[in-house]
């Protein structure tokens, strides 16, 4: 595509100047695991390459599957060369590798934490200043054990008053598997740490296009006046994957599309689209408004769950390794969601997420109302007019597109649909950070804007729980769909009943 973009940056200082991240010792629990090798260490490498990782920052891996630090570094170098978004520069890697150490041990063994304490004390002498960031790339069942041992050995601090050293934890989603477990996890975590020290990750919030939603909405005066039920017909939010469970059968079969994607990723994107303007761009001001959206979600009763949700599995899912042959876990789900507030009353939000679909696509499509009066001849002519659609592409090819109606050149009036398309990659001559890179830096700054807060997590589960519980207690057969398609026909019927259609996935 030969699009030309004229990008004009506003002169002067940044509108929001971010603080430089502070040096710290970053401890990765589960340091030899898949997430650390695929995302975390490649992300830290790219931060170092871009000059965003403080020189005094140190990385400590904690695991069981390798014996010592040299073997750990060799494992990480191999995975970084495979998964980094940029080519690995040997000199940069060597500089980062010199900052990586390793502690071998079991998560519940006191000797492990005694060894970790000695290592962190050594690193304090290299400039980490006593600051500690603990990354929990482990199952939630391990959290109480880890936090208890960290406190027992004096490795976490309950507050950061008077500018002293800080300790923070980063926790992977899903945070709990229902409302009850999420509340228990929140209560447990707050018994060790202040809420300001707990950073719950939803990596979608670290993506550039997701971050841009607020700037796009509140920085362009032409959109905010029409960002409501008077002008918007419906909103579609899609997270479609072409891959299956990819060796994660045991985890996925206990989780499913509703818990794995909708409860966090899709609801967080919905909140950014639907939230009211925050008082400021400060962390809690933004998160206050997102939580208000979660509070406004209409909780469904059993009848509404049956009418407004769809669940299905791709054909062959039950034959995947570590998946139960009688599994009822959905790999696809679609929902019609209502927000009961002044701005959005009556506007349906359609959410769908699935694996082994026809296209990899995460996007938000905002469809505006149709024209109220036909000016171009017979009714059948106007019926061919498509409504305006604002498309926010999260991945791949992050960008924004706006579909408009335009006259085709010529004497007769023929109406065509044209799309104005903006791509981050084509418009800006600078690489985009991976989500984890941005989230690491924000945590080092103590900026929780892009992280989930305890009350937001609990309100999201209050909406999800009745859906999951209704599914669990019904014996309705699980619909199957063919891999490589747009999903089950029931997903199409959900939106067709309202005389609307999903955006195509094939």
Short mmCIF file of C-alpha atoms in Angstrom, two decimals:
data_model
loop_
_atom_site.label_atom_id
_atom_site.label_comp_id
_atom_site.label_asym_id
_atom_site.label_seq_id
_atom_site.Cartn_x
_atom_site.Cartn_y
_atom_site.Cartn_z
CA UNK A 1 0.00 0.00 0.00
CA UNK A 2 1.48 3.34 -1.09
CA UNK A 3 -0.33 5.52 1.43
CA UNK A 4 1.29 8.83 2.33
CA UNK A 5 1.03 10.03 5.92
CA UNK A 6 1.81 13.57 6.99
CA UNK A 7 2.68 13.24 10.65
CA UNK A 8 3.13 16.54 12.46
CA UNK A 9 4.29 16.35 16.05
CA UNK A 10 3.16 19.09 18.40
CA UNK A 11 6.14 21.35 19.21
CA UNK A 12 7.62 21.66 22.64
CA UNK A 13 7.84 19.29 25.56
CA UNK A 14 5.80 16.07 25.74
CA UNK A 15 2.22 16.46 26.94
CA UNK A 16 2.95 13.80 29.57
CA UNK A 17 6.65 13.43 30.36
CA UNK A 18 7.41 9.99 31.77
CA UNK A 19 9.90 9.54 34.57
CA UNK A 20 13.03 7.55 33.92
CA UNK A 21 12.70 4.03 35.31
CA UNK A 22 14.60 3.45 38.52
CA UNK A 23 17.28 0.75 38.83
CA UNK A 24 16.21 -2.42 40.60
CA UNK A 25 16.82 -6.11 40.98
CA UNK A 26 14.19 -7.95 38.95
CA UNK A 27 13.46 -11.47 40.19
CA UNK A 28 11.57 -13.74 37.79
CA UNK A 29 9.84 -16.64 39.53
CA UNK A 30 9.50 -19.25 36.80
CA UNK A 31 12.61 -17.87 35.11
CA UNK A 32 13.17 -20.99 33.01
CA UNK A 33 9.52 -21.21 31.90
CA UNK A 34 7.95 -20.59 28.51
CA UNK A 35 6.79 -17.03 29.20
CA UNK A 36 10.20 -15.92 30.45
CA UNK A 37 11.92 -17.38 27.39
CA UNK A 38 9.40 -16.17 24.79
CA UNK A 39 8.44 -12.73 26.12
CA UNK A 40 10.13 -11.51 29.29
CA UNK A 41 13.84 -11.86 28.54
CA UNK A 42 13.48 -10.84 24.85
CA UNK A 43 11.57 -7.80 26.09
CA UNK A 44 14.31 -6.91 28.57
CA UNK A 45 16.91 -7.38 25.84
CA UNK A 46 15.12 -4.88 23.59
CA UNK A 47 14.81 -2.40 26.43
CA UNK A 48 18.57 -2.66 26.94
CA UNK A 49 19.15 -2.27 23.20
CA UNK A 50 16.95 0.86 23.11
CA UNK A 51 18.70 2.36 26.15
CA UNK A 52 15.57 2.16 28.34
CA UNK A 53 16.82 -0.37 30.87
CA UNK A 54 18.71 1.37 33.69
CA UNK A 55 22.39 0.48 33.69
CA UNK A 56 22.22 -0.66 37.30
CA UNK A 57 19.22 -2.94 36.70
CA UNK A 58 19.94 -6.61 37.47
CA UNK A 59 17.93 -9.73 36.54
CA UNK A 60 17.67 -12.83 38.74
CA UNK A 61 16.04 -15.97 37.41
CA UNK A 62 14.61 -18.45 39.87
CA UNK A 63 13.83 -21.97 38.67
CA UNK A 64 14.62 -25.66 38.84
CA UNK A 65 15.26 -26.92 35.32
CA UNK A 66 18.83 -25.64 34.85
CA UNK A 67 21.73 -26.03 37.26
CA UNK A 68 23.62 -22.75 37.25
CA UNK A 69 23.90 -19.22 35.89
CA UNK A 70 25.99 -20.06 32.76
CA UNK A 71 23.42 -22.68 31.70
CA UNK A 72 20.61 -20.21 32.43
CA UNK A 73 22.21 -17.49 30.29
CA UNK A 74 22.79 -19.96 27.44
CA UNK A 75 19.11 -20.97 27.55
CA UNK A 76 18.00 -17.34 27.49
CA UNK A 77 20.36 -16.39 24.65
CA UNK A 78 18.95 -19.15 22.46
CA UNK A 79 15.34 -18.14 23.15
CA UNK A 80 16.06 -14.43 22.74
CA UNK A 81 17.62 -15.04 19.33
CA UNK A 82 14.46 -16.91 18.37
CA UNK A 83 11.76 -14.64 19.82
CA UNK A 84 13.20 -11.09 19.95
CA UNK A 85 11.43 -8.52 17.75
CA UNK A 86 14.88 -7.31 16.65
CA UNK A 87 18.04 -9.11 15.62
CA UNK A 88 20.24 -9.91 18.57
CA UNK A 89 23.43 -7.87 18.65
CA UNK A 90 26.19 -9.95 20.30
CA UNK A 91 27.71 -7.00 22.16
CA UNK A 92 24.33 -5.89 23.55
CA UNK A 93 23.49 -9.43 24.60
CA UNK A 94 26.85 -9.88 26.32
CA UNK A 95 26.29 -6.64 28.24
CA UNK A 96 22.83 -7.80 29.33
CA UNK A 97 23.99 -11.33 30.13
CA UNK A 98 26.56 -9.91 32.53
CA UNK A 99 23.61 -8.55 34.55
CA UNK A 100 21.76 -11.89 34.71
CA UNK A 101 22.17 -14.28 37.63
CA UNK A 102 20.33 -17.40 38.73
CA UNK A 103 19.07 -19.06 41.90
CA UNK A 104 18.09 -22.72 41.70
CA UNK A 105 15.47 -24.05 44.08
CA UNK A 106 11.89 -25.00 44.87
CA UNK A 107 9.36 -22.28 45.54
CA UNK A 108 8.45 -23.66 48.98
CA UNK A 109 12.00 -24.38 50.18
CA UNK A 110 13.37 -21.87 52.73
CA UNK A 111 16.89 -22.53 51.42
CA UNK A 112 15.82 -21.05 48.06
CA UNK A 113 14.93 -17.73 49.68
CA UNK A 114 18.04 -17.70 51.80
CA UNK A 115 20.04 -18.01 48.58
CA UNK A 116 17.91 -15.31 46.96
CA UNK A 117 18.48 -12.96 49.89
CA UNK A 118 22.25 -13.37 49.61
CA UNK A 119 22.11 -12.73 45.87
CA UNK A 120 19.99 -9.59 46.28
CA UNK A 121 22.30 -8.27 48.99
CA UNK A 122 25.20 -8.75 46.58
CA UNK A 123 23.33 -6.90 43.84
CA UNK A 124 22.51 -4.00 46.17
CA UNK A 125 26.24 -3.33 46.12
CA UNK A 126 26.06 -3.02 42.30
CA UNK A 127 23.64 -0.11 42.39
CA UNK A 128 20.12 -1.56 42.63
CA UNK A 129 19.53 0.56 45.72
CA UNK A 130 17.47 -2.10 47.47
CA UNK A 131 14.66 -1.77 44.92
CA UNK A 132 13.07 -5.15 44.08
CA UNK A 133 10.63 -6.11 41.35
CA UNK A 134 9.24 -9.65 41.63
CA UNK A 135 7.66 -11.15 38.52
CA UNK A 136 5.27 -14.04 39.24
CA UNK A 137 5.36 -16.19 36.11
CA UNK A 138 3.90 -19.09 38.12
CA UNK A 139 0.38 -20.44 38.87
CA UNK A 140 -1.69 -18.40 41.35
CA UNK A 141 -1.61 -21.32 43.79
CA UNK A 142 2.08 -20.48 44.37
CA UNK A 143 1.48 -16.81 45.29
CA UNK A 144 0.83 -17.29 49.05
CA UNK A 145 3.92 -19.45 49.45
CA UNK A 146 6.17 -17.00 47.58
CA UNK A 147 4.85 -13.89 49.36
CA UNK A 148 5.06 -15.60 52.74
CA UNK A 149 8.68 -16.61 52.18
CA UNK A 150 9.62 -13.18 50.81
CA UNK A 151 8.26 -11.53 53.94
CA UNK A 152 9.82 -14.16 56.20
CA UNK A 153 13.26 -13.40 54.75
CA UNK A 154 12.74 -9.62 54.72
CA UNK A 155 12.67 -9.33 50.94
CA UNK A 156 9.48 -7.24 50.60
CA UNK A 157 8.63 -3.96 52.26
CA UNK A 158 5.11 -3.03 53.31
CA UNK A 159 5.48 0.63 52.28
CA UNK A 160 7.78 2.95 50.39
CA UNK A 161 7.48 6.06 52.54
CA UNK A 162 10.09 8.79 52.69
CA UNK A 163 11.66 7.86 49.37
CA UNK A 164 13.16 4.61 50.63
CA UNK A 165 13.71 1.47 48.53
CA UNK A 166 10.62 -0.11 47.00
CA UNK A 167 9.38 -3.61 46.35
CA UNK A 168 6.68 -4.42 43.77
CA UNK A 169 5.16 -7.54 42.28
CA UNK A 170 3.98 -8.16 38.73
CA UNK A 171 1.31 -10.84 38.43
CA UNK A 172 0.24 -12.59 35.23
CA UNK A 173 -3.41 -13.02 34.32
CA UNK A 174 -5.82 -14.66 34.78
CA UNK A 175 -6.09 -13.22 38.29
CA UNK A 176 -8.29 -15.91 39.81
CA UNK A 177 -10.72 -18.16 37.98
CA UNK A 178 -13.91 -16.66 39.44
CA UNK A 179 -15.04 -13.87 41.76
CA UNK A 180 -14.46 -15.83 44.94
CA UNK A 181 -10.87 -16.81 44.07
CA UNK A 182 -10.07 -13.30 42.80
CA UNK A 183 -11.29 -11.76 46.06
CA UNK A 184 -9.23 -14.29 48.03
CA UNK A 185 -6.11 -13.50 45.97
CA UNK A 186 -6.63 -9.77 46.40
CA UNK A 187 -7.10 -10.16 50.15
CA UNK A 188 -4.02 -12.36 50.40
CA UNK A 189 -1.84 -9.99 48.35
CA UNK A 190 -2.97 -6.95 50.35
CA UNK A 191 -2.06 -8.74 53.57
CA UNK A 192 1.57 -8.54 52.42
CA UNK A 193 1.65 -5.39 50.26
CA UNK A 194 -0.15 -2.14 49.62
CA UNK A 195 -2.36 -2.01 46.52
CA UNK A 196 0.10 0.49 44.99
CA UNK A 197 2.77 -2.24 45.00
CA UNK A 198 0.67 -4.83 43.11
CA UNK A 199 0.82 -4.70 39.30
CA UNK A 200 -1.68 -7.09 37.67
CA UNK A 201 -0.75 -7.58 34.03
CA UNK A 202 -3.06 -7.53 31.06
CA UNK A 203 -0.53 -7.33 28.25
CA UNK A 204 -3.14 -5.99 25.81
CA UNK A 205 -3.06 -2.74 27.78
CA UNK A 206 0.61 -2.42 26.84
CA UNK A 207 -0.10 -2.43 23.11
CA UNK A 208 0.39 0.91 21.36
CA UNK A 209 -3.05 1.04 19.74
CA UNK A 210 -4.81 0.25 23.00
CA UNK A 211 -2.87 3.05 24.72
CA UNK A 212 -3.83 5.38 21.86
CA UNK A 213 -7.58 4.90 22.38
CA UNK A 214 -7.69 7.56 25.10
CA UNK A 215 -5.57 10.05 23.14
CA UNK A 216 -7.65 9.41 20.01
CA UNK A 217 -10.94 9.86 21.87
CA UNK A 218 -10.10 12.82 24.05
CA UNK A 219 -7.56 14.58 21.83
CA UNK A 220 -9.84 14.91 18.78
CA UNK A 221 -12.86 17.14 19.33
CA UNK A 222 -14.70 15.73 16.31
CA UNK A 223 -15.26 12.34 17.97
CA UNK A 224 -16.24 12.95 21.59
CA UNK A 225 -19.58 14.71 20.76
CA UNK A 226 -20.72 11.67 18.75
CA UNK A 227 -19.25 9.01 21.09
CA UNK A 228 -22.60 7.97 22.55
CA UNK A 229 -25.90 6.18 22.00
CA UNK A 230 -27.30 8.95 19.77
CA UNK A 231 -24.77 8.32 17.01
CA UNK A 232 -23.23 4.88 17.58
CA UNK A 233 -25.25 1.82 16.53
CA UNK A 234 -23.03 -0.94 17.95
CA UNK A 235 -19.47 -1.81 18.99
CA UNK A 236 -17.72 -5.06 18.05
CA UNK A 237 -14.58 -6.23 19.87
CA UNK A 238 -12.79 -9.25 18.44
CA UNK A 239 -9.77 -11.28 19.53
CA UNK A 240 -9.28 -14.01 16.92
CA UNK A 241 -6.34 -16.40 16.75
CA UNK A 242 -5.34 -18.82 14.01
CA UNK A 243 -3.40 -21.07 16.38
CA UNK A 244 -4.84 -23.71 18.69
CA UNK A 245 -3.79 -24.39 22.27
CA UNK A 246 -0.15 -24.92 21.18
CA UNK A 247 0.94 -27.36 23.89
CA UNK A 248 -0.94 -25.50 26.64
CA UNK A 249 -3.78 -28.01 26.77
CA UNK A 250 -3.76 -28.54 30.55
CA UNK A 251 -3.88 -24.82 31.33
CA UNK A 252 -6.37 -23.99 28.61
CA UNK A 253 -8.75 -26.82 29.44
CA UNK A 254 -9.05 -25.42 32.96
CA UNK A 255 -9.54 -21.88 31.69
CA UNK A 256 -11.25 -21.52 28.29
CA UNK A 257 -11.96 -18.52 26.09
CA UNK A 258 -14.27 -16.74 28.55
CA UNK A 259 -11.76 -16.72 31.42
CA UNK A 260 -8.61 -16.53 29.29
CA UNK A 261 -9.57 -13.66 26.97
CA UNK A 262 -12.97 -12.09 27.65
CA UNK A 263 -12.65 -11.49 31.42
CA UNK A 264 -9.45 -9.49 30.97
CA UNK A 265 -8.44 -8.53 27.43
CA UNK A 266 -11.84 -7.82 25.90
CA UNK A 267 -13.40 -6.21 28.96
CA UNK A 268 -10.38 -3.93 29.37
CA UNK A 269 -10.69 -2.81 25.74
CA UNK A 270 -14.43 -2.32 26.21
CA UNK A 271 -13.73 -0.13 29.22
CA UNK A 272 -11.33 2.09 27.29
CA UNK A 273 -13.90 2.59 24.53
CA UNK A 274 -16.81 3.18 26.91
CA UNK A 275 -15.23 5.11 29.82
CA UNK A 276 -15.95 8.73 30.66
CA UNK A 277 -13.18 11.34 30.37
CA UNK A 278 -10.85 11.00 33.37
CA UNK A 279 -10.04 13.98 35.57
CA UNK A 280 -6.40 13.64 34.49
CA UNK A 281 -4.03 11.15 32.88
CA UNK A 282 -2.85 10.01 36.32
CA UNK A 283 -3.01 6.32 37.04
CA UNK A 284 -5.94 6.13 39.45
CA UNK A 285 -7.96 8.78 37.62
CA UNK A 286 -7.86 6.60 34.50
CA UNK A 287 -8.56 3.40 36.40
CA UNK A 288 -11.46 4.98 38.31
CA UNK A 289 -13.29 5.50 35.03
CA UNK A 290 -12.52 2.00 33.74
CA UNK A 291 -13.89 0.52 36.96
CA UNK A 292 -17.06 2.59 36.55
CA UNK A 293 -17.65 0.85 33.22
CA UNK A 294 -17.22 -2.58 34.82
CA UNK A 295 -19.74 -1.56 37.49
CA UNK A 296 -22.19 -0.57 34.75
CA UNK A 297 -22.08 -3.90 32.91
CA UNK A 298 -25.51 -5.52 33.01
CA UNK A 299 -25.16 -8.83 34.82
CA UNK A 300 -27.08 -11.57 33.00
CA UNK A 301 -29.52 -14.01 34.54
CA UNK A 302 -29.76 -17.59 33.27
CA UNK A 303 -32.30 -16.71 30.57
CA UNK A 304 -30.13 -13.84 29.31
CA UNK A 305 -27.02 -16.03 29.29
CA UNK A 306 -28.80 -18.51 27.04
CA UNK A 307 -30.01 -15.73 24.75
CA UNK A 308 -26.90 -13.55 24.61
CA UNK A 309 -23.91 -15.91 24.72
CA UNK A 310 -22.45 -18.61 22.50
CA UNK A 311 -19.72 -21.15 23.28
CA UNK A 312 -18.07 -23.67 20.99
CA UNK A 313 -14.95 -25.79 20.42
CA UNK A 314 -12.90 -26.17 17.27
CA UNK A 315 -13.08 -29.63 15.78
CA UNK A 316 -10.15 -31.67 17.09
CA UNK A 317 -9.75 -29.75 20.36
CA UNK A 318 -10.54 -32.78 22.52
CA UNK A 319 -7.75 -34.72 20.81
CA UNK A 320 -5.12 -32.12 21.80
CA UNK A 321 -2.47 -33.25 24.32
CA UNK A 322 -3.55 -32.88 27.97
CA UNK A 323 -7.15 -32.02 27.00
CA UNK A 324 -9.95 -34.14 28.43
CA UNK A 325 -11.70 -36.29 25.78
CA UNK A 326 -15.01 -35.17 27.32
CA UNK A 327 -14.02 -31.50 27.70
CA UNK A 328 -16.75 -28.85 27.64
CA UNK A 329 -14.27 -25.96 27.71
CA UNK A 330 -15.04 -23.39 24.99
CA UNK A 331 -12.31 -22.34 22.55
CA UNK A 332 -14.74 -19.79 21.06
CA UNK A 333 -17.22 -17.52 22.75
CA UNK A 334 -19.42 -14.65 21.61
CA UNK A 335 -21.44 -12.34 23.84
CA UNK A 336 -23.89 -9.50 23.51
CA UNK A 337 -23.12 -7.09 26.35
CA UNK A 338 -25.11 -4.12 27.64
CA UNK A 339 -23.78 -1.13 29.58
CA UNK A 340 -26.38 0.47 31.81
CA UNK A 341 -25.37 4.10 31.94
CA UNK A 342 -26.43 7.39 30.36
CA UNK A 343 -23.94 7.32 27.49
CA UNK A 344 -24.40 3.73 26.30
CA UNK A 345 -27.95 2.69 27.18
CA UNK A 346 -29.32 0.64 24.28
CA UNK A 347 -26.02 0.28 22.40
CA UNK A 348 -25.00 -3.40 22.13
CA UNK A 349 -21.36 -4.34 22.58
CA UNK A 350 -20.62 -7.61 20.76
CA UNK A 351 -17.56 -9.49 22.02
CA UNK A 352 -16.02 -12.58 20.47
CA UNK A 353 -12.83 -14.52 21.04
CA UNK A 354 -11.65 -17.78 19.61
CA UNK A 355 -8.83 -20.07 18.57
CA UNK A 356 -8.21 -21.73 15.19
CA UNK A 357 -10.24 -19.11 13.35
CA UNK A 358 -9.72 -17.96 9.78
CA UNK A 359 -7.60 -14.91 10.55
CA UNK A 360 -5.47 -13.51 13.34
CA UNK A 361 -7.11 -10.26 14.26
CA UNK A 362 -7.67 -8.18 17.37
CA UNK A 363 -9.76 -5.10 16.67
CA UNK A 364 -12.48 -2.75 17.86
CA UNK A 365 -15.10 -1.77 15.28
CA UNK A 366 -17.38 1.15 16.13
CA UNK A 367 -20.35 1.26 13.75
CA UNK A 368 -22.27 4.53 13.53
CA UNK A 369 -25.98 4.98 12.89
CA UNK A 370 -27.22 4.80 9.31
CA UNK A 371 -28.27 7.98 7.51
CA UNK A 372 -31.76 9.01 8.66
CA UNK A 373 -33.14 10.02 5.25
CA UNK A 374 -32.54 8.73 1.72
CA UNK A 375 -31.38 11.54 -0.59
CA UNK A 376 -30.03 9.48 -3.49
CA UNK A 377 -33.14 8.14 -5.19
CA UNK A 378 -35.10 5.00 -4.47
CA UNK A 379 -35.05 3.23 -1.12
CA UNK A 380 -33.19 0.26 -2.56
CA UNK A 381 -30.31 2.61 -3.45
CA UNK A 382 -29.99 3.81 0.14
CA UNK A 383 -30.26 0.30 1.46
CA UNK A 384 -26.93 -0.37 -0.26
CA UNK A 385 -25.27 2.41 1.71
CA UNK A 386 -23.03 1.00 4.40
CA UNK A 387 -22.82 2.82 7.73
CA UNK A 388 -19.64 4.59 8.75
CA UNK A 389 -17.25 2.37 10.70
CA UNK A 390 -14.29 3.44 12.81
CA UNK A 391 -11.85 0.54 13.11
CA UNK A 392 -9.16 0.38 15.78
CA UNK A 393 -6.70 -2.39 14.83
CA UNK A 394 -4.86 -3.76 17.86
CA UNK A 395 -2.96 -6.51 16.01
CA UNK A 396 -1.57 -7.19 13.50
CA UNK A 397 -0.76 -3.98 11.57
CA UNK A 398 -1.72 -1.67 14.41
CA UNK A 399 -3.64 1.34 13.17
CA UNK A 400 -6.93 3.15 12.69
CA UNK A 401 -9.28 3.12 9.69
CA UNK A 402 -12.46 5.08 8.95
CA UNK A 403 -14.99 3.90 6.37
CA UNK A 404 -16.85 6.68 4.56
CA UNK A 405 -19.40 7.06 1.76
CA UNK A 406 -18.21 8.95 -1.31
CA UNK A 407 -19.48 9.72 -4.82
CA UNK A 408 -17.87 7.84 -7.69
CA UNK A 409 -16.57 10.24 -10.39
CA UNK A 410 -18.91 10.61 -13.39
CA UNK A 411 -22.13 12.27 -14.53
CA UNK A 412 -24.45 9.81 -12.78
CA UNK A 413 -24.54 9.56 -9.03
CA UNK A 414 -22.94 6.32 -7.99
CA UNK A 415 -22.03 5.97 -4.37
CA UNK A 416 -18.93 4.11 -3.23
CA UNK A 417 -17.38 3.14 0.08
CA UNK A 418 -13.87 4.42 0.72
CA UNK A 419 -11.57 3.73 3.64
CA UNK A 420 -9.09 6.18 5.14
CA UNK A 421 -6.41 3.98 6.70
CA UNK A 422 -3.66 4.94 9.12
CA UNK A 423 -0.95 2.42 10.05
CA UNK A 424 1.51 2.96 12.89
CA UNK A 425 4.22 1.05 11.09
CA UNK A 426 3.88 3.06 7.88
CA UNK A 427 3.29 6.44 9.50
CA UNK A 428 6.02 6.52 12.16
CA UNK A 429 9.64 5.80 11.41
CA UNK A 430 10.30 4.15 14.74
CA UNK A 431 9.91 0.58 16.00
CA UNK A 432 7.01 -0.29 18.25
CA UNK A 433 7.72 -1.76 21.63
CA UNK A 434 6.29 -5.12 22.57
CA UNK A 435 3.62 -4.85 25.27
CA UNK A 436 5.81 -6.42 27.96
CA UNK A 437 8.56 -3.90 27.31
CA UNK A 438 6.25 -0.99 28.08
CA UNK A 439 4.79 -2.74 31.13
CA UNK A 440 8.23 -3.51 32.59
CA UNK A 441 9.27 0.13 32.32
CA UNK A 442 6.00 1.40 33.80
CA UNK A 443 6.35 -0.92 36.78
CA UNK A 444 9.90 0.33 37.39
CA UNK A 445 8.45 3.86 37.35
CA UNK A 446 5.62 2.89 39.70
CA UNK A 447 3.03 3.91 37.08
CA UNK A 448 0.02 1.57 37.31
CA UNK A 449 -2.09 3.20 34.55
CA UNK A 450 -1.87 0.15 32.28
CA UNK A 451 -2.41 -2.42 35.03
CA UNK A 452 -5.62 -3.81 36.49
CA UNK A 453 -6.70 -2.65 39.94
CA UNK A 454 -8.23 -4.95 42.57
CA UNK A 455 -11.75 -3.50 42.40
CA UNK A 456 -11.70 -3.59 38.59
CA UNK A 457 -10.74 -7.26 38.58
CA UNK A 458 -13.53 -8.11 41.01
CA UNK A 459 -16.20 -6.16 39.09
CA UNK A 460 -15.14 -7.90 35.86
CA UNK A 461 -15.56 -11.28 37.56
CA UNK A 462 -18.99 -10.23 38.88
CA UNK A 463 -20.06 -9.92 35.25
CA UNK A 464 -18.34 -13.12 34.06
CA UNK A 465 -19.28 -15.43 36.94
CA UNK A 466 -23.02 -15.82 36.15
CA UNK A 467 -22.17 -16.70 32.55
CA UNK A 468 -19.64 -19.36 33.51
CA UNK A 469 -21.88 -20.79 36.25
CA UNK A 470 -24.83 -21.05 33.88
CA UNK A 471 -22.66 -22.88 31.37
CA UNK A 472 -21.32 -25.19 34.07
CA UNK A 473 -24.74 -26.31 35.30
CA UNK A 474 -26.35 -26.90 31.90
CA UNK A 475 -26.03 -30.05 29.85
CA UNK A 476 -26.41 -28.34 26.48
CA UNK A 477 -24.09 -29.89 23.88
CA UNK A 478 -20.97 -27.96 22.96
CA UNK A 479 -21.14 -26.72 19.39
CA UNK A 480 -18.18 -27.51 17.12
CA UNK A 481 -16.74 -25.36 14.35
CA UNK A 482 -14.26 -26.14 11.64
CA UNK A 483 -10.71 -24.80 12.08
CA UNK A 484 -9.93 -21.95 9.69
CA UNK A 485 -13.50 -20.61 9.64
CA UNK A 486 -15.15 -17.61 11.31
CA UNK A 487 -16.48 -19.83 14.10
CA UNK A 488 -19.82 -21.57 14.67
CA UNK A 489 -23.02 -20.54 12.88
CA UNK A 490 -24.53 -19.83 16.31
CA UNK A 491 -22.02 -16.98 16.68
CA UNK A 492 -23.29 -15.45 13.44
CA UNK A 493 -26.91 -15.96 14.51
CA UNK A 494 -26.29 -14.10 17.76
CA UNK A 495 -25.71 -10.85 15.89
CA UNK A 496 -27.93 -11.58 12.88
CA UNK A 497 -30.94 -11.61 15.21
CA UNK A 498 -30.31 -7.87 15.63
CA UNK A 499 -30.01 -7.42 11.83
CA UNK A 500 -26.27 -6.87 12.12
CA UNK A 501 -23.21 -8.79 10.94
CA UNK A 502 -19.76 -9.50 12.31
CA UNK A 503 -16.79 -8.09 10.48
CA UNK A 504 -15.35 -10.91 8.30
CA UNK A 505 -12.67 -13.23 9.68
CA UNK A 506 -11.94 -15.25 6.54
#
